[in-house]
Structure formats: C-alpha cells, structure tokens
Amino acid sequence: MKSAKQETVPIATSSDVVMARQKVRQWAIEMKFTLVDQTKLVTAASELARNALEHGKGGHMVIEQVENSVKNGLKLVFEDRGPGISDVDAALRDGFTTGGGMGLGLGGSKRLVNDFQIESEPGKGTRVTVVRWK
Amino acid sequence: MSKLPEMINKHHEEIRADWLKQMSTAVRRADLISNEELESQSRELMDAIASGARSGELTNLDGPAWGQARDTLGAISTSRAKQGFSTSETATFVLSLKQPIFNAVRRENPSDPAALFDDIWKSTQLIDKLALITADAFQASREKFIARQQEELMELSTPVVKLWDGILALPIIGTLDSARTQVVMESLLQAVVQTNSRVAIIDITGVPTVDTLVAQHLLKTITAARLMGADCIISGVRPQIAQTIVHLGIDLAGVITKAKLSDAFALALQRTGQVVTKVNGDNAGKRTLLRREE
Ligand SMILES: Nc1ncnc2c1ncn2[C@@H]1O[C@H](COP(=O)(O)OP(=O)(O)OP(=O)(O)O)[C@@H](O)[C@H]1O
Ligand SMILES: [Mg+2]
C-alpha cells in the first residue's frame, strides 16, 4: 500500500469536527467516490472525530490517499491522547455508551467503511484507522 | 497638592462649552448622532468627571468616586455601538476633551510653568484613562451586540412556517448541533402551541450529514413535539442519507419519513383530514399541493 498524499486536521473543538467532515468530503469528491460512498465516509469521519473530541479529549485526523495493486482508497486515522477504551468489544456494541449518546457511533462507523481497526491503551489514548476502497 | 481637581470642578461648564465648540468643527458624524444627544451626553459626562474630580483622586479611576463616570461612559459606548460608530470615533469623543481642559489649565496657571506642566500631564493621563474605559466598554457592548445578532440569525435560519391549517413545516439548513437543536426545538414547540397544529414536517434536505448526534437531536425534537400533541414527519431524506442511517443502526421505526416535502405534505393533509375536497376531486387537489410546494 503506497501513499500518494496526506493531510492532518486538528480536532480540538466542535467546529473542528465540522472542518474534518468538510475535508473528508473534499477528498472523497476529488477521488471521485460515488455520492453514497462520500456520504458514508463523511458520516464515519463525523462519528470518529466526535469520539476523539468528546471521549478522547481531542486529537487529530490524518487523511491519506492510498492504493493497493488493484484500487484506490481513502484512509482516515483518528488519534487522541485521552483515557483510552478498556473494553473495545463492549464499546463497539450497538447501544453501548458511557456518555449520553446513542452508543452507535463506533459500531456504525465500522459498518460504513471497508477496513476498520482500533488500537487503544487505557491511560494512553486511542487510534482508529479506517479505509474505504473505491 | 495639585489644583487640577478643584479647577475641573469649578470650570466644568466653560470646559464643556469649549468642548462642544471643538466637536462642532471636528468630524462629528452628524449622520449618526443629533446635536441634542451630543449636548446631553457631554453634559452627563462632564458632570460625572467633575464629581469624580471632587474626590481629589485623578490617577486611580476604579474607586466609587469615579463610578458615575464609568457608568456614563458605559452607557455612551453602548448607544454608540448601536448607532454604528467605530471604536476610534467613540474614543475620539472622549479624547477631544483634552484641548478644552488644557485651555482651562493654561488660564489657571498664567505664570507658573512648573504647575502648568504638572497639570497638563495629569489631565492627559486622566483623559487617556477615560478614553480607555470607553474603548473597553465599546468593545464589550459590540461583542454583546454581535452575539445577539448571531442568535437572531440562528432563529431566522430555522423558520417555522405554517403550511396549512394544522400543518407546520420546519426546513433545517446546515449542521444540527446542540445549540441549534435547542433553538429549533423551542421555536417548533412554540409554533405548535400558537397555531394549534397537529402535524409538523421537519425537512432535512439542507442538512449535509446525518450522524448519530443529529439523529439523536431529531428524535428528541420529535418526542417533545409529540408531547405537545403534534406528530412529526421527516422529509428530505435523500437515498444516500437513508443508507447511512441504516448502516449506523439508527432506529427510526417510530418516525414517519418521506423523500420529498410534497409527499410529507400530502400525508399531513390526509392526517388532518384535509386531503380530499369533494368538489375538486382527489387528483386536482394533489396538483394544487404540488404547485404550492414548488
Ligand atoms: N476515542 C475514544 N476515547 C475513549 N473512549 C471512547 C472513544 N471512542 C469511543 N469511546 C467509548 O466507546 C463508547 C461508545 O462509542 P460510540 O461512538 O459508539 O457511542 P457514543 O459516542 O457514546 O454515542 P454516539 O452514538 O453519539 O456516538 C463511548 O461512550 C466511549 O465510552
Ligand atoms: Mg460517538
């Protein structure tokens, strides 16, 4: 998997979440994703950016265009230095929330992308990496 | 001890007359403020300065003796901010007091250069401080003013319109964040009560992204409306949004959704018993509806 170009977006305020969505939409349009795929990517980004802000005390998102031997993809990495997730399986379960949310963001965004990976260490932070292929 | 406080107190009427004369020759923005207002503002401020000066304290203006002056400057700043003056124009109003005070100081000390210099120095500092207070107050009231404008704008951008007897429509444009939801919900509930409506159509054509937070906000609004006796229909659910909602796992089972506002409207008419008028017939009625919506 080789990377063509990338961009980093800070996630420190709720307007940064709006900005993150707009960036992802721009990139997805540029890469000529279908409208449905654009919407899936933007929505997943919205969920993960908001998690990094609300649960992870802020961090950043890295957008990267990736390609393998057969196709192009858009990769998003969300990284924060928050409390981490002690039970990732539980966090992924629909309806699980430690806040006042619906508890659907994490599991939902997993269903909106092709590749989904969480690395989290309690006390250190969380990194969620997602890719949607064209 | 400086004679300046006593001098200001004794001669404040002359100083004020001189000040008004200065202002009439300098830039005065007659377009923004009337002579009468300028007259009364200068009187209030000069009285307040004289009363502050009576305390003998000219360097520290934070105390109670200068409270009246601070309040007056605050009030003047607020009204200037509303009238559309700039910060520098507002500060200049106060700074233009320097010349008249210098003139008075010079008259008081015709033969004592040391005392003259001392008084001029002190009055410069005094006026500068008053101008600073003005600029701060001006800035603060401008910010308040802008914040209020933003709030008003937010309300304007979520207008609740009465489509028909008993039917409201609420087109949402932009991001539905928590602050926005609060405004949307309040104006919707108020309109439901005022118009005694039974159906409210929330149109989300203009909402670019529907994620779990937006969905939660929509559901809350719908629940609140239901408690007030109105059913909600969500319209403007584009295909890509419908797919995303399903993938996210959001349960909209209890919510009626429609792709188009016109479909939602037709349903709303039906629900309020208004869809068929026997005279026009069903189809004619529907055609009118569609035209209305466009
Ligand atoms: N970056 C993170 N850092 C720490 N905890 C997290 C992070 N992301 C998710 N979590 C934990 O996982 C739970 C589930 O996340 P999920 O996004 O599914 O739901 P939510 O954020 O609570 O509500 P919403 O449905 O609005 O997204 C959260 O309540 C939180 O406890
Ligand atoms: Mg979440």
Short mmCIF file of C-alpha atoms and ligand atoms in Angstrom, two decimals:
data_model
loop_
_atom_site.label_atom_id
_atom_site.label_comp_id
_atom_site.label_asym_id
_atom_site.label_seq_id
_atom_site.Cartn_x
_atom_site.Cartn_y
_atom_site.Cartn_z
CA MET A 1 0.00 0.00 0.00
CA LYS A 2 1.69 3.20 -1.07
CA SER A 3 0.56 6.65 -0.10
CA ALA A 4 0.13 9.43 -2.61
CA LYS A 5 -0.52 12.39 -0.33
CA GLN A 6 -1.87 13.22 3.09
CA GLU A 7 -3.24 15.99 5.28
CA THR A 8 -3.62 16.45 9.03
CA VAL A 9 -6.65 18.12 10.61
CA PRO A 10 -6.71 19.07 14.31
CA ILE A 11 -9.69 18.01 16.42
CA ALA A 12 -9.91 20.33 19.41
CA THR A 13 -13.33 21.99 19.15
CA SER A 14 -16.72 21.12 17.72
CA SER A 15 -16.08 23.40 14.76
CA ASP A 16 -13.01 21.26 14.04
CA VAL A 17 -15.39 18.32 13.69
CA VAL A 18 -17.29 20.29 11.05
CA MET A 19 -13.97 21.07 9.37
CA ALA A 20 -12.94 17.40 9.48
CA ARG A 21 -16.19 16.45 7.74
CA GLN A 22 -15.68 19.09 5.07
CA LYS A 23 -12.08 17.95 4.41
CA VAL A 24 -13.13 14.32 4.06
CA ARG A 25 -15.90 15.34 1.69
CA GLN A 26 -13.44 17.37 -0.42
CA TRP A 27 -11.01 14.47 -0.66
CA ALA A 28 -13.77 11.96 -1.42
CA ILE A 29 -15.10 14.20 -4.20
CA GLU A 30 -11.63 14.71 -5.60
CA MET A 31 -11.08 10.96 -5.68
CA LYS A 32 -14.43 10.59 -7.46
CA PHE A 33 -16.13 8.42 -4.88
CA THR A 34 -19.85 7.91 -5.56
CA LEU A 35 -22.29 10.12 -3.66
CA VAL A 36 -23.24 7.21 -1.42
CA ASP A 37 -19.60 6.42 -0.63
CA GLN A 38 -18.85 10.09 0.01
CA THR A 39 -21.71 10.22 2.46
CA LYS A 40 -20.56 7.03 4.22
CA LEU A 41 -17.00 8.35 4.57
CA VAL A 42 -18.12 11.75 5.81
CA THR A 43 -20.52 10.24 8.32
CA ALA A 44 -17.91 7.80 9.66
CA ALA A 45 -15.46 10.70 9.96
CA SER A 46 -18.06 12.72 11.84
CA GLU A 47 -18.57 9.91 14.38
CA LEU A 48 -14.89 9.18 14.91
CA ALA A 49 -13.86 12.83 15.09
CA ARG A 50 -16.57 13.50 17.64
CA ASN A 51 -15.48 10.47 19.69
CA ALA A 52 -11.88 11.73 19.65
CA LEU A 53 -13.16 15.12 20.85
CA GLU A 54 -15.77 14.04 23.39
CA HIS A 55 -14.27 10.84 24.79
CA GLY A 56 -10.61 11.33 23.87
CA LYS A 57 -10.24 15.00 24.88
CA GLY A 58 -9.21 16.00 21.38
CA GLY A 59 -6.54 14.91 18.94
CA HIS A 60 -6.23 14.94 15.18
CA MET A 61 -7.24 13.23 11.97
CA VAL A 62 -4.90 12.25 9.17
CA ILE A 63 -6.42 11.90 5.70
CA GLU A 64 -4.45 9.88 3.23
CA GLN A 65 -4.99 8.64 -0.28
CA VAL A 66 -3.87 5.02 -0.51
CA GLU A 67 -3.69 2.43 -3.24
CA ASN A 68 -3.04 -1.27 -3.49
CA SER A 69 -2.40 -3.29 -6.64
CA VAL A 70 -5.99 -3.04 -7.82
CA LYS A 71 -7.71 0.01 -6.38
CA ASN A 72 -7.59 3.42 -4.71
CA GLY A 73 -8.85 4.15 -1.27
CA LEU A 74 -9.22 6.91 1.29
CA LYS A 75 -7.68 6.20 4.65
CA LEU A 76 -8.58 8.17 7.79
CA VAL A 77 -6.66 7.91 11.05
CA PHE A 78 -8.12 9.41 14.24
CA GLU A 79 -5.71 9.74 17.09
CA ASP A 80 -6.22 11.09 20.60
CA ARG A 81 -4.38 11.05 23.91
CA GLY A 82 -7.47 10.51 26.02
CA PRO A 83 -8.28 7.82 28.56
CA GLY A 84 -8.38 5.01 26.00
CA ILE A 85 -11.01 2.28 25.76
CA SER A 86 -10.66 -0.54 28.30
CA ASP A 87 -13.10 -2.91 26.59
CA VAL A 88 -13.09 -2.38 22.84
CA ASP A 89 -15.61 -5.14 22.15
CA ALA A 90 -18.08 -3.56 24.53
CA ALA A 91 -17.51 -0.10 23.03
CA LEU A 92 -18.26 -1.50 19.57
CA ARG A 93 -21.56 -2.98 20.68
CA ASP A 94 -24.60 -1.03 19.48
CA GLY A 95 -26.17 0.94 22.26
CA PHE A 96 -23.10 0.94 24.50
CA THR A 97 -22.29 4.42 25.73
CA THR A 98 -20.55 5.94 28.70
CA GLY A 99 -21.91 9.37 27.79
CA GLY A 100 -25.37 10.48 26.85
CA GLY A 101 -25.11 9.36 23.24
CA MET A 102 -26.90 6.65 21.32
CA GLY A 103 -23.86 4.37 21.54
CA LEU A 104 -23.94 3.80 17.80
CA GLY A 105 -21.00 5.85 16.56
CA LEU A 106 -18.22 3.30 16.83
CA GLY A 107 -20.13 0.23 15.61
CA GLY A 108 -21.90 2.34 12.99
CA SER A 109 -18.75 3.78 11.50
CA LYS A 110 -17.28 0.28 11.31
CA ARG A 111 -20.22 -0.67 9.09
CA LEU A 112 -19.73 2.41 6.91
CA VAL A 113 -16.15 1.56 5.85
CA ASN A 114 -14.27 -1.44 4.45
CA ASP A 115 -11.32 -1.67 6.84
CA PHE A 116 -11.62 -0.76 10.49
CA GLN A 117 -9.01 -1.03 13.21
CA ILE A 118 -8.91 0.23 16.81
CA GLU A 119 -5.73 0.43 18.85
CA SER A 120 -6.31 1.67 22.34
CA GLU A 121 -4.31 1.62 25.52
CA PRO A 122 -6.04 2.64 28.73
CA GLY A 123 -4.49 5.83 30.03
CA LYS A 124 -2.59 6.48 26.81
CA GLY A 125 -5.12 7.15 24.07
CA THR A 126 -6.92 5.71 21.10
CA ARG A 127 -6.18 5.36 17.42
CA VAL A 128 -8.91 4.37 14.98
CA THR A 129 -7.89 3.65 11.39
CA VAL A 130 -10.46 3.24 8.64
CA VAL A 131 -10.24 2.76 4.86
CA ARG A 132 -12.93 2.87 2.24
CA TRP A 133 -11.93 1.44 -1.13
CA LYS A 134 -13.33 2.55 -4.43
CA MET B 1 -1.23 69.19 46.06
CA SER B 2 -2.47 69.78 42.54
CA LYS B 3 -5.15 72.35 41.88
CA LEU B 4 -6.41 70.38 38.94
CA PRO B 5 -9.38 68.64 40.64
CA GLU B 6 -10.61 71.92 42.03
CA MET B 7 -10.11 73.64 38.69
CA ILE B 8 -12.13 70.97 36.79
CA ASN B 9 -14.90 71.17 39.32
CA LYS B 10 -15.03 74.96 39.24
CA HIS B 11 -14.78 75.46 35.50
CA HIS B 12 -16.56 72.41 34.12
CA GLU B 13 -19.26 74.48 32.41
CA GLU B 14 -16.71 76.53 30.45
CA ILE B 15 -14.75 73.42 29.62
CA ARG B 16 -17.88 71.80 28.29
CA ALA B 17 -18.79 74.80 26.15
CA ASP B 18 -15.28 74.79 24.70
CA TRP B 19 -15.54 71.04 24.11
CA LEU B 20 -18.83 71.34 22.20
CA LYS B 21 -17.31 74.08 20.04
CA GLN B 22 -14.32 71.83 19.27
CA MET B 23 -16.63 68.99 18.33
CA SER B 24 -18.68 71.13 16.00
CA THR B 25 -15.57 71.93 13.99
CA ALA B 26 -14.03 68.42 14.12
CA VAL B 27 -15.50 65.33 12.49
CA ARG B 28 -18.81 64.94 14.19
CA ARG B 29 -20.77 62.29 12.30
CA ALA B 30 -23.92 64.39 12.15
CA ASP B 31 -25.32 61.46 10.18
CA LEU B 32 -25.20 59.23 13.24
CA ILE B 33 -25.93 61.47 16.19
CA SER B 34 -28.11 64.54 16.79
CA ASN B 35 -27.00 67.81 18.38
CA GLU B 36 -29.37 67.29 21.28
CA GLU B 37 -27.94 63.87 22.06
CA LEU B 38 -24.39 65.15 21.87
CA GLU B 39 -25.34 68.04 24.12
CA SER B 40 -26.89 65.80 26.76
CA GLN B 41 -24.10 63.23 26.60
CA SER B 42 -21.43 65.87 27.04
CA ARG B 43 -23.33 67.33 29.99
CA GLU B 44 -23.69 63.96 31.71
CA LEU B 45 -20.06 63.08 31.17
CA MET B 46 -18.75 66.47 32.27
CA ASP B 47 -20.90 66.32 35.44
CA ALA B 48 -19.58 62.85 36.16
CA ILE B 49 -15.97 63.94 35.63
CA ALA B 50 -16.48 66.95 37.88
CA SER B 51 -17.94 64.76 40.57
CA GLY B 52 -15.05 62.31 40.25
CA ALA B 53 -12.57 65.15 40.42
CA ARG B 54 -14.14 66.40 43.64
CA SER B 55 -12.70 63.31 45.37
CA GLY B 56 -9.21 64.62 44.56
CA GLU B 57 -8.30 61.23 43.06
CA LEU B 58 -7.21 61.56 39.43
CA THR B 59 -4.95 58.57 38.86
CA ASN B 60 -6.98 55.60 40.05
CA LEU B 61 -10.42 55.63 38.46
CA ASP B 62 -11.53 52.26 39.83
CA GLY B 63 -12.99 53.65 43.06
CA PRO B 64 -16.57 54.66 43.89
CA ALA B 65 -15.88 58.37 43.27
CA TRP B 66 -15.49 57.61 39.55
CA GLY B 67 -18.38 55.16 39.41
CA GLN B 68 -20.70 57.70 37.83
CA ALA B 69 -18.14 58.48 35.13
CA ARG B 70 -17.61 54.78 34.39
CA ASP B 71 -21.37 54.19 34.13
CA THR B 72 -21.85 57.21 31.90
CA LEU B 73 -19.03 56.12 29.58
CA GLY B 74 -20.53 52.63 29.52
CA ALA B 75 -23.94 53.96 28.51
CA ILE B 76 -22.46 56.26 25.87
CA SER B 77 -20.41 53.37 24.45
CA THR B 78 -23.43 51.11 24.24
CA SER B 79 -25.51 53.66 22.37
CA ARG B 80 -22.61 54.49 20.03
CA ALA B 81 -22.08 50.81 19.27
CA LYS B 82 -25.75 50.57 18.29
CA GLN B 83 -25.57 53.76 16.24
CA GLY B 84 -22.73 52.32 14.18
CA PHE B 85 -19.79 54.41 15.38
CA SER B 86 -16.32 52.88 15.14
CA THR B 87 -14.11 52.30 18.18
CA SER B 88 -11.83 55.19 17.29
CA GLU B 89 -14.71 57.58 16.67
CA THR B 90 -16.11 56.73 20.08
CA ALA B 91 -12.76 57.13 21.83
CA THR B 92 -12.19 60.41 19.96
CA PHE B 93 -15.33 61.80 21.56
CA VAL B 94 -13.59 61.50 24.94
CA LEU B 95 -10.09 62.36 23.73
CA SER B 96 -11.35 65.63 22.24
CA LEU B 97 -11.83 66.79 25.83
CA LYS B 98 -8.07 67.26 26.12
CA GLN B 99 -7.81 70.56 24.31
CA PRO B 100 -10.56 72.32 26.33
CA ILE B 101 -9.05 71.09 29.58
CA PHE B 102 -5.57 72.22 28.51
CA ASN B 103 -7.01 75.63 27.67
CA ALA B 104 -8.53 75.89 31.14
CA VAL B 105 -5.31 74.71 32.78
CA ARG B 106 -3.37 77.37 30.89
CA ARG B 107 -5.78 80.07 32.03
CA GLU B 108 -5.38 78.90 35.64
CA ASN B 109 -1.58 78.93 35.61
CA PRO B 110 -0.60 82.06 33.68
CA SER B 111 2.77 82.49 35.39
CA ASP B 112 3.78 79.13 36.83
CA PRO B 113 5.32 76.84 34.15
CA ALA B 114 6.05 74.03 36.62
CA ALA B 115 2.46 73.90 37.84
CA LEU B 116 1.23 74.24 34.26
CA PHE B 117 3.28 71.29 33.10
CA ASP B 118 2.22 69.22 36.08
CA ASP B 119 -1.49 69.86 35.49
CA ILE B 120 -1.26 69.21 31.78
CA TRP B 121 0.50 65.92 32.45
CA LYS B 122 -2.12 64.88 34.98
CA SER B 123 -5.06 65.84 32.79
CA THR B 124 -3.56 63.97 29.83
CA GLN B 125 -3.34 60.85 31.93
CA LEU B 126 -6.86 61.33 33.20
CA ILE B 127 -8.39 61.72 29.75
CA ASP B 128 -6.39 58.79 28.39
CA LYS B 129 -7.76 56.61 31.14
CA LEU B 130 -11.30 57.74 30.46
CA ALA B 131 -10.78 57.00 26.76
CA LEU B 132 -9.52 53.52 27.61
CA ILE B 133 -12.57 52.85 29.75
CA THR B 134 -14.67 53.96 26.80
CA ALA B 135 -12.88 51.73 24.31
CA ASP B 136 -13.21 48.70 26.60
CA ALA B 137 -16.90 49.34 27.21
CA PHE B 138 -17.42 49.91 23.49
CA GLN B 139 -15.73 46.63 22.63
CA ALA B 140 -17.76 44.73 25.21
CA SER B 141 -21.07 46.09 24.00
CA ARG B 142 -20.15 45.43 20.37
CA GLU B 143 -19.41 41.82 21.24
CA LYS B 144 -22.73 41.52 23.03
CA PHE B 145 -24.41 43.10 20.06
CA ILE B 146 -22.77 40.67 17.63
CA ALA B 147 -23.61 37.67 19.81
CA ARG B 148 -27.23 38.77 19.81
CA GLN B 149 -27.20 39.20 16.06
CA GLN B 150 -25.83 35.68 15.72
CA GLU B 151 -28.61 34.34 17.91
CA GLU B 152 -31.17 36.17 15.85
CA LEU B 153 -29.61 34.83 12.69
CA MET B 154 -29.85 31.33 14.08
CA GLU B 155 -33.54 31.80 14.70
CA LEU B 156 -34.03 33.29 11.29
CA SER B 157 -32.33 30.34 9.67
CA THR B 158 -34.78 27.92 11.26
CA PRO B 159 -38.13 29.49 10.47
CA VAL B 160 -41.24 27.54 11.32
CA VAL B 161 -43.81 28.14 8.62
CA LYS B 162 -47.47 27.35 8.70
CA LEU B 163 -48.13 25.39 5.52
CA TRP B 164 -51.80 24.79 6.00
CA ASP B 165 -54.37 24.65 8.78
CA GLY B 166 -52.85 22.48 11.49
CA ILE B 167 -49.66 21.78 9.49
CA LEU B 168 -46.27 23.29 10.21
CA ALA B 169 -43.08 22.97 8.22
CA LEU B 170 -39.58 23.38 9.58
CA PRO B 171 -36.86 23.36 6.94
CA ILE B 172 -33.48 22.82 8.57
CA ILE B 173 -30.45 24.11 6.73
CA GLY B 174 -26.91 23.36 7.85
CA THR B 175 -25.49 21.50 10.79
CA LEU B 176 -27.81 20.49 13.59
CA ASP B 177 -25.56 20.95 16.60
CA SER B 178 -26.73 21.13 20.21
CA ALA B 179 -27.22 24.90 20.35
CA ARG B 180 -29.11 24.86 17.07
CA THR B 181 -31.30 21.96 18.21
CA GLN B 182 -32.31 23.93 21.26
CA VAL B 183 -33.44 26.85 19.10
CA VAL B 184 -35.17 24.59 16.60
CA MET B 185 -37.00 22.71 19.30
CA GLU B 186 -38.13 25.83 21.10
CA SER B 187 -39.44 27.57 18.02
CA LEU B 188 -41.20 24.43 16.85
CA LEU B 189 -42.91 23.78 20.18
CA GLN B 190 -43.96 27.39 20.44
CA ALA B 191 -45.42 27.33 16.93
CA VAL B 192 -47.24 24.07 17.66
CA VAL B 193 -48.98 25.70 20.59
CA GLN B 194 -49.65 29.01 18.85
CA THR B 195 -51.11 27.53 15.70
CA ASN B 196 -52.66 24.52 17.38
CA SER B 197 -51.02 22.30 14.79
CA ARG B 198 -51.28 18.54 14.75
CA VAL B 199 -48.59 17.75 12.22
CA ALA B 200 -45.08 19.18 11.87
CA ILE B 201 -42.92 18.43 8.86
CA ILE B 202 -39.20 18.60 9.55
CA ASP B 203 -37.38 18.90 6.25
CA ILE B 204 -33.73 17.85 6.32
CA THR B 205 -32.91 18.39 2.63
CA GLY B 206 -30.46 21.09 3.73
CA VAL B 207 -28.66 19.01 6.36
CA PRO B 208 -25.43 17.76 4.77
CA THR B 209 -24.60 14.99 7.24
CA VAL B 210 -26.92 12.95 9.43
CA ASP B 211 -24.83 11.19 12.05
CA THR B 212 -25.85 9.72 15.40
CA LEU B 213 -25.76 13.12 17.09
CA VAL B 214 -28.05 14.75 14.52
CA ALA B 215 -30.35 11.72 14.68
CA GLN B 216 -30.49 11.94 18.44
CA HIS B 217 -31.35 15.63 18.23
CA LEU B 218 -34.08 14.96 15.67
CA LEU B 219 -35.56 12.20 17.80
CA LYS B 220 -35.59 14.45 20.87
CA THR B 221 -37.37 17.17 18.92
CA ILE B 222 -39.93 14.68 17.64
CA THR B 223 -40.58 13.33 21.14
CA ALA B 224 -41.04 16.84 22.53
CA ALA B 225 -43.46 17.77 19.73
CA ARG B 226 -45.41 14.59 20.34
CA LEU B 227 -45.80 15.55 23.99
CA MET B 228 -47.34 18.81 22.79
CA GLY B 229 -49.79 16.88 20.66
CA ALA B 230 -48.14 17.15 17.25
CA ASP B 231 -46.86 14.28 15.10
CA CYS B 232 -43.70 14.87 13.10
CA ILE B 233 -42.90 13.76 9.60
CA ILE B 234 -39.30 13.89 8.45
CA SER B 235 -38.92 14.81 4.80
CA GLY B 236 -35.97 15.34 2.53
CA VAL B 237 -34.33 12.02 3.35
CA ARG B 238 -32.04 11.55 0.37
CA PRO B 239 -31.13 7.98 -0.69
CA GLN B 240 -27.53 8.26 0.46
CA ILE B 241 -28.69 9.56 3.85
CA ALA B 242 -31.20 6.71 4.16
CA GLN B 243 -28.40 4.19 3.55
CA THR B 244 -26.10 5.79 6.10
CA ILE B 245 -28.82 5.86 8.72
CA VAL B 246 -29.38 2.13 8.23
CA HIS B 247 -25.64 1.34 8.48
CA LEU B 248 -25.35 3.41 11.62
CA GLY B 249 -28.12 1.30 13.10
CA ILE B 250 -30.35 4.23 13.99
CA ASP B 251 -33.87 3.08 14.74
CA LEU B 252 -36.40 5.36 13.09
CA ALA B 253 -39.18 2.79 13.36
CA GLY B 254 -41.49 5.14 15.25
CA VAL B 255 -40.87 8.01 12.86
CA ILE B 256 -42.58 8.69 9.56
CA THR B 257 -40.07 9.65 6.88
CA LYS B 258 -40.61 10.81 3.33
CA ALA B 259 -38.23 11.51 0.50
CA LYS B 260 -39.91 14.70 -0.62
CA LEU B 261 -41.56 17.58 1.15
CA SER B 262 -44.54 17.25 -1.19
CA ASP B 263 -45.08 13.63 -0.08
CA ALA B 264 -44.89 14.67 3.54
CA PHE B 265 -47.37 17.45 2.87
CA ALA B 266 -49.83 15.12 1.17
CA LEU B 267 -49.63 12.78 4.13
CA ALA B 268 -50.06 15.64 6.57
CA LEU B 269 -53.19 16.78 4.77
CA GLN B 270 -54.53 13.27 4.93
CA ARG B 271 -53.77 13.03 8.61
CA THR B 272 -55.55 16.27 9.38
CA GLY B 273 -58.48 15.20 7.26
CA GLN B 274 -57.89 17.74 4.53
CA VAL B 275 -56.76 15.71 1.57
CA VAL B 276 -59.93 15.20 -0.40
CA THR B 277 -62.19 18.03 -1.27
CA LYS B 278 -65.23 16.52 -2.98
CA VAL B 279 -65.59 19.46 -5.30
CA ASN B 280 -62.13 19.30 -6.94
CA GLY B 281 -61.58 15.60 -6.70
CA ASP B 282 -58.51 13.83 -5.44
CA ASN B 283 -56.15 14.45 -8.36
CA ALA B 284 -56.96 18.10 -8.77
CA GLY B 285 -56.31 18.54 -5.09
CA LYS B 286 -52.92 16.87 -5.34
CA ARG B 287 -51.90 19.01 -8.29
CA THR B 288 -52.58 22.14 -6.31
CA LEU B 289 -50.49 20.84 -3.47
CA LEU B 290 -47.54 20.13 -5.68
CA ARG B 291 -47.66 23.54 -7.21
CA ARG B 292 -47.79 25.14 -3.80
CA GLU B 293 -44.69 23.32 -2.67
CA GLU B 294 -42.54 24.47 -5.57
N1 LIG C 1 -11.70 7.98 21.30
C1 LIG C 1 -12.23 7.42 22.39
N2 LIG C 1 -11.61 7.50 23.59
C2 LIG C 1 -12.17 6.95 24.71
N3 LIG C 1 -13.35 6.29 24.71
C3 LIG C 1 -14.01 6.17 23.55
C4 LIG C 1 -13.51 6.73 22.32
N4 LIG C 1 -14.39 6.45 21.35
C5 LIG C 1 -15.39 5.75 21.91
N5 LIG C 1 -15.18 5.59 23.23
C6 LIG C 1 -16.05 4.86 24.19
O1 LIG C 1 -16.89 4.00 23.47
C7 LIG C 1 -18.27 4.28 23.73
C8 LIG C 1 -19.09 4.01 22.51
O2 LIG C 1 -18.77 4.93 21.48
P1 LIG C 1 -19.87 5.30 20.39
O3 LIG C 1 -19.29 6.30 19.47
O4 LIG C 1 -20.36 4.02 19.80
O5 LIG C 1 -21.05 5.92 21.24
P2 LIG C 1 -21.16 7.37 21.89
O6 LIG C 1 -20.09 8.24 21.42
O7 LIG C 1 -21.26 7.18 23.38
O8 LIG C 1 -22.57 7.89 21.34
P3 LIG C 1 -22.90 8.29 19.81
O9 LIG C 1 -23.94 7.30 19.35
O10 LIG C 1 -23.42 9.67 19.84
O11 LIG C 1 -21.63 8.17 19.03
C9 LIG C 1 -18.27 5.71 24.20
O12 LIG C 1 -19.37 6.00 25.01
C10 LIG C 1 -16.95 5.79 24.97
O13 LIG C 1 -17.07 5.26 26.25
MG MG C 2 -19.68 8.51 19.41
#
